[in-house]
Short mmCIF file of C-alpha atoms in Angstrom, two decimals:
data_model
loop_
_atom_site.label_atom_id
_atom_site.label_comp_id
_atom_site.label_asym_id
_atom_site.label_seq_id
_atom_site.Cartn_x
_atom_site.Cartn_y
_atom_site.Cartn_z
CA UNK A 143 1.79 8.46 13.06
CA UNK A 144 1.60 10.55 16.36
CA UNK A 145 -2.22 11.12 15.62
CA UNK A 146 -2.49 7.31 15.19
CA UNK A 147 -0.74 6.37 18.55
CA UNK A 148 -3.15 8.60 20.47
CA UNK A 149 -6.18 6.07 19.48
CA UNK A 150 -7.55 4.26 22.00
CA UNK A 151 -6.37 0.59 21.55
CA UNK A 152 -10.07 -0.95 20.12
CA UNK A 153 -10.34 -4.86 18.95
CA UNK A 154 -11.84 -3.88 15.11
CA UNK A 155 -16.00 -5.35 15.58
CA UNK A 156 -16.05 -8.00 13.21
CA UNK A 157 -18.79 -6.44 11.40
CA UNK A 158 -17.09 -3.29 10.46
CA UNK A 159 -14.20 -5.42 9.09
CA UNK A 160 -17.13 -7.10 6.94
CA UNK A 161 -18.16 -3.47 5.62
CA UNK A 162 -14.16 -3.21 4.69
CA UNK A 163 -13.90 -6.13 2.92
CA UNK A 164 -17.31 -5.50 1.12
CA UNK A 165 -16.08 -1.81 0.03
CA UNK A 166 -12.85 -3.42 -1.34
CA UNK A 167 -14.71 -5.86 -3.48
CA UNK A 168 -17.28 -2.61 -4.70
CA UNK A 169 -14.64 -0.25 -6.10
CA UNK A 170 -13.25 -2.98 -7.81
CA UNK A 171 -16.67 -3.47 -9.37
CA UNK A 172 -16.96 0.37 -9.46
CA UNK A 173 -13.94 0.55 -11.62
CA UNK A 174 -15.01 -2.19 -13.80
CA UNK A 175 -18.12 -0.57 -14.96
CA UNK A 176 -16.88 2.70 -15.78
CA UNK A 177 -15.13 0.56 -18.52
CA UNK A 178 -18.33 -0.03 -20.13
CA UNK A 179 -20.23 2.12 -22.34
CA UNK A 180 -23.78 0.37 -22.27
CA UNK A 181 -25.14 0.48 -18.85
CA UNK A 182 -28.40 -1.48 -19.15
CA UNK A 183 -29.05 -4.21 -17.76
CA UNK A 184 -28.79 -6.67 -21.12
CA UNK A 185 -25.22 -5.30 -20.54
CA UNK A 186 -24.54 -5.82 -16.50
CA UNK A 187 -22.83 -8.89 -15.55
CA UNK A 188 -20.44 -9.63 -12.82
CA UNK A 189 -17.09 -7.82 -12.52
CA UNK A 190 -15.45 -11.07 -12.55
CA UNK A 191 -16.71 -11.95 -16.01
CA UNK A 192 -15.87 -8.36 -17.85
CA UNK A 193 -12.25 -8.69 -16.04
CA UNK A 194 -9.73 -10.36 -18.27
CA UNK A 195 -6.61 -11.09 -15.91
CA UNK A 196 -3.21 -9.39 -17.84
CA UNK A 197 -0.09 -12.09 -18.67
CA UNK A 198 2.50 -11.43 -16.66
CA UNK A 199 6.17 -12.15 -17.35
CA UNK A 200 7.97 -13.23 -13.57
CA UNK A 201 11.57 -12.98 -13.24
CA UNK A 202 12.15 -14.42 -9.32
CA UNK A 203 15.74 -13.52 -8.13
CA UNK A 204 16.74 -15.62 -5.26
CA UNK A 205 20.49 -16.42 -4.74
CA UNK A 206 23.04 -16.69 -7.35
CA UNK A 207 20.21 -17.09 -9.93
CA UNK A 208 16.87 -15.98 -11.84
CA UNK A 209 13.79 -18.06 -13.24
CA UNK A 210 11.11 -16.32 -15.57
CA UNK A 211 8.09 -17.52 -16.00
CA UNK A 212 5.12 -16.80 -17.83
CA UNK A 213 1.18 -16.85 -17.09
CA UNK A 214 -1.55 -15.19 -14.83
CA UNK A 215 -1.16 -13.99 -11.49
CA UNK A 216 -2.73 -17.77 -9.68
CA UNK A 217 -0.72 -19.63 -12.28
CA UNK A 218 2.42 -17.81 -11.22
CA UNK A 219 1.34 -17.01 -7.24
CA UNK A 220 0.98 -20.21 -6.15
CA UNK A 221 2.48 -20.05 -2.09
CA UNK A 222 0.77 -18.54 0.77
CA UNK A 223 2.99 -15.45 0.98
CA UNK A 224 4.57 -13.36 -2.10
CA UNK A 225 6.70 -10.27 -1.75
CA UNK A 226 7.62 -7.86 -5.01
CA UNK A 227 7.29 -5.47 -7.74
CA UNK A 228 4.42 -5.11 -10.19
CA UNK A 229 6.03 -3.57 -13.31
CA UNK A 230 3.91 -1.74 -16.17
CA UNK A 231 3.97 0.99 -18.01
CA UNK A 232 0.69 3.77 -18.10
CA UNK A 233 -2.42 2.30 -19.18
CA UNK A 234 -1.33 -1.57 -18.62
CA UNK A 235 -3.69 -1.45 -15.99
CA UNK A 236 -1.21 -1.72 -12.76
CA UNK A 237 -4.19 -0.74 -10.36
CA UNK A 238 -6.97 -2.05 -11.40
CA UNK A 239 -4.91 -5.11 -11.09
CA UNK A 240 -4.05 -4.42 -7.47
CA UNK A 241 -7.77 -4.15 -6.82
CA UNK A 242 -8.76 -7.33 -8.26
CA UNK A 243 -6.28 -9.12 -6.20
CA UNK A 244 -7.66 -7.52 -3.10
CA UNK A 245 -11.00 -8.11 -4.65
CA UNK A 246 -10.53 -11.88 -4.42
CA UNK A 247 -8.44 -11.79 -1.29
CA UNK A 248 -11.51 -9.92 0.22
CA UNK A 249 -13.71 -12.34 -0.99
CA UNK A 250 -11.92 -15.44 0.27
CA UNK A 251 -11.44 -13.71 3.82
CA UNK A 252 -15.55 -13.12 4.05
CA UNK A 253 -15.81 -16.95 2.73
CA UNK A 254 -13.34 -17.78 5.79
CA UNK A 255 -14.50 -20.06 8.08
CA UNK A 256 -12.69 -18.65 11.25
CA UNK A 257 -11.41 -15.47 12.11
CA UNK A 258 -7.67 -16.33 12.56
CA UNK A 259 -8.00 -17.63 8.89
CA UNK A 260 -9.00 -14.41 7.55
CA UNK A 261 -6.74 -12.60 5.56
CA UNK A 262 -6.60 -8.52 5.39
CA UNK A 263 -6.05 -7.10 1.74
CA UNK A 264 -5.14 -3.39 2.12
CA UNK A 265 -4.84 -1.50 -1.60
CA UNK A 266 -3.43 1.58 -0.62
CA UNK A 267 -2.40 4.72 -2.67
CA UNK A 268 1.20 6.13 -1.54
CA UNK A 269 1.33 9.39 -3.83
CA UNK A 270 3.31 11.19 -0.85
CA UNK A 271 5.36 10.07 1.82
CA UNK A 272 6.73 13.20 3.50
CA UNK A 273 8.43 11.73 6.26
CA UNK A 274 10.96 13.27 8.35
CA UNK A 275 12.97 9.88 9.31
CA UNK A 276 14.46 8.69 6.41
CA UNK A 277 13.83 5.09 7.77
CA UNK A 278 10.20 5.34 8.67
CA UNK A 279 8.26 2.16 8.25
CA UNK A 280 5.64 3.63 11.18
CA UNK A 281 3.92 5.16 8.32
CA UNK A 282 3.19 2.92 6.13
CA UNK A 283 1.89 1.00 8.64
CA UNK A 284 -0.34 4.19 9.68
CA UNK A 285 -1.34 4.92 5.93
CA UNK A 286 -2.65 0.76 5.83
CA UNK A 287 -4.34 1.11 9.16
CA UNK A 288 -6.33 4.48 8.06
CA UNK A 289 -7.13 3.06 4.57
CA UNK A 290 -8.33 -0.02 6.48
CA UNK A 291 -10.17 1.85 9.06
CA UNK A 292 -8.30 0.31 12.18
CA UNK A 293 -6.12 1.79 14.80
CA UNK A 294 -2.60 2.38 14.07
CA UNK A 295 -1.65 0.76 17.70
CA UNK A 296 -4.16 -2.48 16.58
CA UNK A 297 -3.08 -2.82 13.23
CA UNK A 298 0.94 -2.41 13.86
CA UNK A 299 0.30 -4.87 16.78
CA UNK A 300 -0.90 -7.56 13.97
CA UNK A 301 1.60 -6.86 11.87
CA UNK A 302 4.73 -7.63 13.89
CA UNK A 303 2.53 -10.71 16.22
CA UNK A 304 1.95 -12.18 12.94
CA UNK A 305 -1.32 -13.53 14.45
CA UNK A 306 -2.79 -12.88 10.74
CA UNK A 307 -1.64 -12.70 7.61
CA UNK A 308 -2.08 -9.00 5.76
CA UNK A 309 -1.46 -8.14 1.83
CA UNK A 310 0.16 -4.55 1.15
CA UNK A 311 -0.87 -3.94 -2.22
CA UNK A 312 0.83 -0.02 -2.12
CA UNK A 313 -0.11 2.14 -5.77
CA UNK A 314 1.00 5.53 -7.35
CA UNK A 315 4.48 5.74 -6.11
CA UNK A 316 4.90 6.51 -8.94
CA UNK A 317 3.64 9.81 -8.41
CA UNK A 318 5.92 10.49 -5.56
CA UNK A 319 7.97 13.49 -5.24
CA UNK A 320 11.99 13.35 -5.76
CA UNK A 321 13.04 14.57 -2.25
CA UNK A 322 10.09 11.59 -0.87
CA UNK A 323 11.32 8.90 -3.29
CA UNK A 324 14.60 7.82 -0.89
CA UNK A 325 12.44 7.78 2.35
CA UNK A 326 9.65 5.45 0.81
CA UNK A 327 12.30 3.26 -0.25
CA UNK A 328 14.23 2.95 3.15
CA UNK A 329 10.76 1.91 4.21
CA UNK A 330 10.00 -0.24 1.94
CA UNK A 331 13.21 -1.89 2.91
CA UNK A 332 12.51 -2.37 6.58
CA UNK A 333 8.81 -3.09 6.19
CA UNK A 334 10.18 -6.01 3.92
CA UNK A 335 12.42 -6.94 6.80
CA UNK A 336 9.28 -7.41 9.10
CA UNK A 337 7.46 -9.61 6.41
CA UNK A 338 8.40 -12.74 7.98
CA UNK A 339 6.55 -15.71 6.51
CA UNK A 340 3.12 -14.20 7.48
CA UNK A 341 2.63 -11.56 5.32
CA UNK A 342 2.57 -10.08 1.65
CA UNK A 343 3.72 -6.93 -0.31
CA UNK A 344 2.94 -6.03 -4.11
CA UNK A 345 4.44 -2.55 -4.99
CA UNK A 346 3.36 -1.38 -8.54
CA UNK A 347 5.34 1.15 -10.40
CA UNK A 348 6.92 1.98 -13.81
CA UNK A 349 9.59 0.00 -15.73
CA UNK A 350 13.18 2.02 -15.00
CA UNK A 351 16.38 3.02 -16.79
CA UNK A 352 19.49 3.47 -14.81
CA UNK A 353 20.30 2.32 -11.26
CA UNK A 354 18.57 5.13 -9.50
CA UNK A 355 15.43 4.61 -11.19
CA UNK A 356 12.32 4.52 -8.52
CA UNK A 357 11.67 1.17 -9.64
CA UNK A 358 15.55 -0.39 -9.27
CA UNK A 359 15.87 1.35 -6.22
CA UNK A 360 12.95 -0.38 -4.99
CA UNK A 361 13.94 -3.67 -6.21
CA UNK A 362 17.03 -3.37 -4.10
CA UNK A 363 15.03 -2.81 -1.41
CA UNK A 364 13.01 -5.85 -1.78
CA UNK A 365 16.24 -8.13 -2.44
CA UNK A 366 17.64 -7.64 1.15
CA UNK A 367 15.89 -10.29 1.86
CA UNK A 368 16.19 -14.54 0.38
CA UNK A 369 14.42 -13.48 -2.49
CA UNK A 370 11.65 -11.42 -4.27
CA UNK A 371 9.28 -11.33 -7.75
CA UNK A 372 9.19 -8.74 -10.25
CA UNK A 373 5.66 -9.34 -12.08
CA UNK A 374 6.04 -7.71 -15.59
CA UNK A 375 2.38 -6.83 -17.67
CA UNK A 376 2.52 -8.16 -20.86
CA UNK A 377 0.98 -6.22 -24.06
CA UNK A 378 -2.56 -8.03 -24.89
CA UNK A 379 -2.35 -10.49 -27.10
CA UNK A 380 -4.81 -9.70 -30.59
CA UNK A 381 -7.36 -12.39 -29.26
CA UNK A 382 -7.34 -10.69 -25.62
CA UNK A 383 -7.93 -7.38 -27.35
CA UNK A 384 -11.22 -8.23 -28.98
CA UNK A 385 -12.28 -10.37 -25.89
CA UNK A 386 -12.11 -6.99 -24.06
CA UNK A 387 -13.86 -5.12 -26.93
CA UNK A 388 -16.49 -7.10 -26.66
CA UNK A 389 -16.85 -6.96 -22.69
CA UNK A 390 -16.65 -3.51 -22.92
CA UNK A 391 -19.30 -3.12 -24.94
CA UNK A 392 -17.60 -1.76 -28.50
CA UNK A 393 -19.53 -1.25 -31.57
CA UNK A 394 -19.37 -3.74 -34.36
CA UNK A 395 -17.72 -1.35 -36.42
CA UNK A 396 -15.33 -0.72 -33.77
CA UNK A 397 -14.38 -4.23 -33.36
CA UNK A 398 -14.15 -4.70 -37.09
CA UNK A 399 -11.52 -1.66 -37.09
CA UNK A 400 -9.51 -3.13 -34.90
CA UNK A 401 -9.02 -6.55 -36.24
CA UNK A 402 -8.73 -5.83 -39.77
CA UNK A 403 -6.49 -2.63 -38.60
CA UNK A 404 -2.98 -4.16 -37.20
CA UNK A 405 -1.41 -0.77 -36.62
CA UNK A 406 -4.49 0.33 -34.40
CA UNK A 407 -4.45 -2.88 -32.51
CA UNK A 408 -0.75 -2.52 -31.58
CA UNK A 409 -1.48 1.30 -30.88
CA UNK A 410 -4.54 0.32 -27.86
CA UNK A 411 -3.13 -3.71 -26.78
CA UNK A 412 -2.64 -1.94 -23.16
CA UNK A 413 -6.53 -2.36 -21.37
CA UNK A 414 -6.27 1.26 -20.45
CA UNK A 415 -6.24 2.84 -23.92
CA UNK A 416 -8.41 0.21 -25.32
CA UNK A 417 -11.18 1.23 -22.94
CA UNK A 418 -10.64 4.68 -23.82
CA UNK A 419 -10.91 4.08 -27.16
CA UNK A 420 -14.52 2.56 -26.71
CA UNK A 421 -15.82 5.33 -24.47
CA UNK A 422 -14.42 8.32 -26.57
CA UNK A 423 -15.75 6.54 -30.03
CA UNK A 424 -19.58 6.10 -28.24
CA UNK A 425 -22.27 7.14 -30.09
CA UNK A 426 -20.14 7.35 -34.09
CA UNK A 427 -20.25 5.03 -36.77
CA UNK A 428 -17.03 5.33 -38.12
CA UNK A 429 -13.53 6.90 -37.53
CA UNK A 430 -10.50 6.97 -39.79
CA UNK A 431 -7.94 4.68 -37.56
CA UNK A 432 -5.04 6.52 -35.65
CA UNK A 433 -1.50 5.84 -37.09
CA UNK A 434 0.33 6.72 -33.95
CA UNK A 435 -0.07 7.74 -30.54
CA UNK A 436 -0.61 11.58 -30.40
CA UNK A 437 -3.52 10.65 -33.13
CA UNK A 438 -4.85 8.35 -30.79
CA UNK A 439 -4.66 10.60 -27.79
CA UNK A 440 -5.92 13.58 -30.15
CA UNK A 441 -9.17 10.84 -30.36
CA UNK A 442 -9.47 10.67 -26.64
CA UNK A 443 -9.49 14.47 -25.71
CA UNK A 444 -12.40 14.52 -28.68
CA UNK A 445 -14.49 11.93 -27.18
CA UNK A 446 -14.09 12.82 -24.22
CA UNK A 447 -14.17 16.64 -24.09
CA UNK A 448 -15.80 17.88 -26.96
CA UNK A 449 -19.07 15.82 -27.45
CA UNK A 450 -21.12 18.37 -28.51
CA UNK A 451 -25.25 19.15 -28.82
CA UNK A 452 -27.10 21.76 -30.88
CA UNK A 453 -27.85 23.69 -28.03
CA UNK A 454 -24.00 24.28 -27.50
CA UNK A 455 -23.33 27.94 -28.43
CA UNK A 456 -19.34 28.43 -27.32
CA UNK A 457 -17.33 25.86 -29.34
CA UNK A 458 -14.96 24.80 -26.64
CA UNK A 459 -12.56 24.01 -29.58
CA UNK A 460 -11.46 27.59 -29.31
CA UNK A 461 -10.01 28.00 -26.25
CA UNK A 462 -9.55 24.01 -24.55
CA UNK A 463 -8.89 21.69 -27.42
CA UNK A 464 -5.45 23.32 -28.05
CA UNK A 465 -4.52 23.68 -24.64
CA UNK A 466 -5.75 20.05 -24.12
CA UNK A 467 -3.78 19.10 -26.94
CA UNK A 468 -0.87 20.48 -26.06
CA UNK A 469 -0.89 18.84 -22.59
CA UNK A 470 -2.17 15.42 -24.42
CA UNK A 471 1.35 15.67 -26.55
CA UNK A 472 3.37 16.57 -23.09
CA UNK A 473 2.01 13.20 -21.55
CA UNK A 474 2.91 11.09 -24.34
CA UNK A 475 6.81 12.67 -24.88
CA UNK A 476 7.26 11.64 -21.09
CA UNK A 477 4.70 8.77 -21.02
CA UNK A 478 3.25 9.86 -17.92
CA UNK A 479 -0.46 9.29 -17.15
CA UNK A 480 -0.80 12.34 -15.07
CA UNK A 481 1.58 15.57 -14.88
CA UNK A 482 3.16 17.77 -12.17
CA UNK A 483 2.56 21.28 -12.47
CA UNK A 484 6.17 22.88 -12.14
CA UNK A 485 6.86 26.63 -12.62
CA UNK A 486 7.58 26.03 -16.27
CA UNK A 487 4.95 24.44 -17.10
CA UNK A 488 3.20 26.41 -15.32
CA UNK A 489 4.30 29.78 -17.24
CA UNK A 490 3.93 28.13 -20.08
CA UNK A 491 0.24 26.78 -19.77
CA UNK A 492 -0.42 30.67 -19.02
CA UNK A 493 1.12 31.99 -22.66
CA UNK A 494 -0.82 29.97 -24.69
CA UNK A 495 -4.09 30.92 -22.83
#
């Protein structure tokens, strides 16, 4: 934050803001083609029409009661302002999500007519938060401005004028240390205070057990205030599943599988393990169908990994697969999509090498 304050105070050019908003809108696109496993152009269309917007289940708290509602994200999001939590577990898709909504908030500022009437999407990734003041919203502020490419000094001074309206779209807390977890909160908290009626904030994160789960700590955060959202991803529905198959470019085979296969369909109705599926299964004509989830994951480090040629002399089956394996079945007993490296695991990676 220091660093930040020592900028020179710098109106953003309107043209870089353009570049911004153009980037935003490309790695959503980015994202959405690394989905698909034909790349010609007979396959290329626009990331809007490959993108099949999750159902999402909305519980709104506001005082002494709860509605839920169900539908997409503009059937559900219909006022100017929105403040809340984006609940999913891995592989529902949580930040792609997050980019498509800055993806069409991007595209609707550039359509903008004026500049007051331009709204600032920032999708930002908060995977640490090592602050020293257990009530620092400074730095969220300063992690928004850098991902935005404006001055700290500029963008905090929009934020609290209100002059503009900006969407926090904040990702991968839940990757956050323990000992970081209570300071992002507290922030969360008084950044949520400062909303006013000007501005938005989407946190994504995990579903959570227990009342000092990440996710219910954050939720208290949020309810200081009137009221807040928690959007839930819903599982894809059997005729969303084969919708996406077929965006993504599956076989016929594949497709076949699936539908006739209700056990594999429940297994990949998340849009993250459904596009693995397609990608590790490129190039066969036939797999026997995974019963359960460590089959299914034993699948994707296959694919994946292990695609071999005739040239290939060292079978990388000795030495990785195992290993691989063994940290595939980790992530699924704590249904994580990404692990920490403690001492103990750690240790134990190094004995079975």
């Amino acid at each position: 934050v220091n660093i930040f304050k020592g900028a020179p105070q710098i109106k953003w050019p309107l043209e870089a803001e353009d570049n911004y908003l153009r980037r935003v809108r490309a790695e959503f696109n980015q994202q959405i083609e690394s989905r698909l496993v034909s790349t010609d152009g007979s396959a290329r269309r626009r990331a809007g029409d490959l993108y099949i917007e999750p159902v999402l289940s909305a519980r709104e708290s506001r005082v002494q009661a709860e509605i839920t509602t169900t539908g997409t994200w503009n059937e559900l999001v219909t006022a100017e302002t929105f403040r809340g939590l984006l609940i999913g577990d891995p592989h529902d898709g949580k930040s792609l999500f997050l980019m498509k909504i800055a993806h069409d908030l991007a595209l609707r500022a550039l359509e903008a007519e004026s500049e007051e009437n331009r709204e600032l999407p920032v999708y930002m990734s908060v995977s640490r938060f090592p602050s020293a003041d257990a009530a620092n919203a400074e730095l969220l502020l300063a992690i928004a401005a850098y991902t935005s490419g404006q001055s700290f000094e500029s963008f905090q001074s929009t934020w609290l004028e209100g002059n503009r309206r900006i969407t926090l779209l904040i990702d991968d807390v839940d990757l956050l240390p323990a000992d970081e977890q209570d300071a992002f909160v507290n922030a969360v908290g008084l950044l949520s205070g400062s909303l006013g009626d000007r501005h938005s904030l989407v946190i994504a994160c995990r579903s959570g057990v227990g009342q000092d789960s990440l996710k219910n700590k954050l939720a208290r955060a949020l309810r200081s205030d009137s009221q807040d959202t928690e959007w839930v991803i819903l599982p894809l529905t059997p005729d969303r599943v084969m919708a996406l198959l077929d965006r993504y470019g599956a076989a016929e085979w594949l497709r076949k599988l699936v539908a006739e296969d209700k056990g594999l369909g429940v297994l990949v109705n998340r849009p993250g393990t459904l596009s693995a599926l397609v990608r590790a299964t490129e190039g066969l004509s036939a797999i026997k169908a995974p019963q359960n989830m460590a089959q299914l994951y034993q699948l994707f480090i296959d694919g994946h990994l292990f695609k071999r040629n005739e040239n290939q002399v060292f079978d990388y089956r000795r030495a990785k697969q195992p290993l691989l394996s063994y940290l595939a079945f980790r992530l699924l007993e704590t249904r994580q999509n990404s692990l920490e490296i403690d001492d103990v695991l750690y240790r134990d990676i190094v004995h079975r090498l």
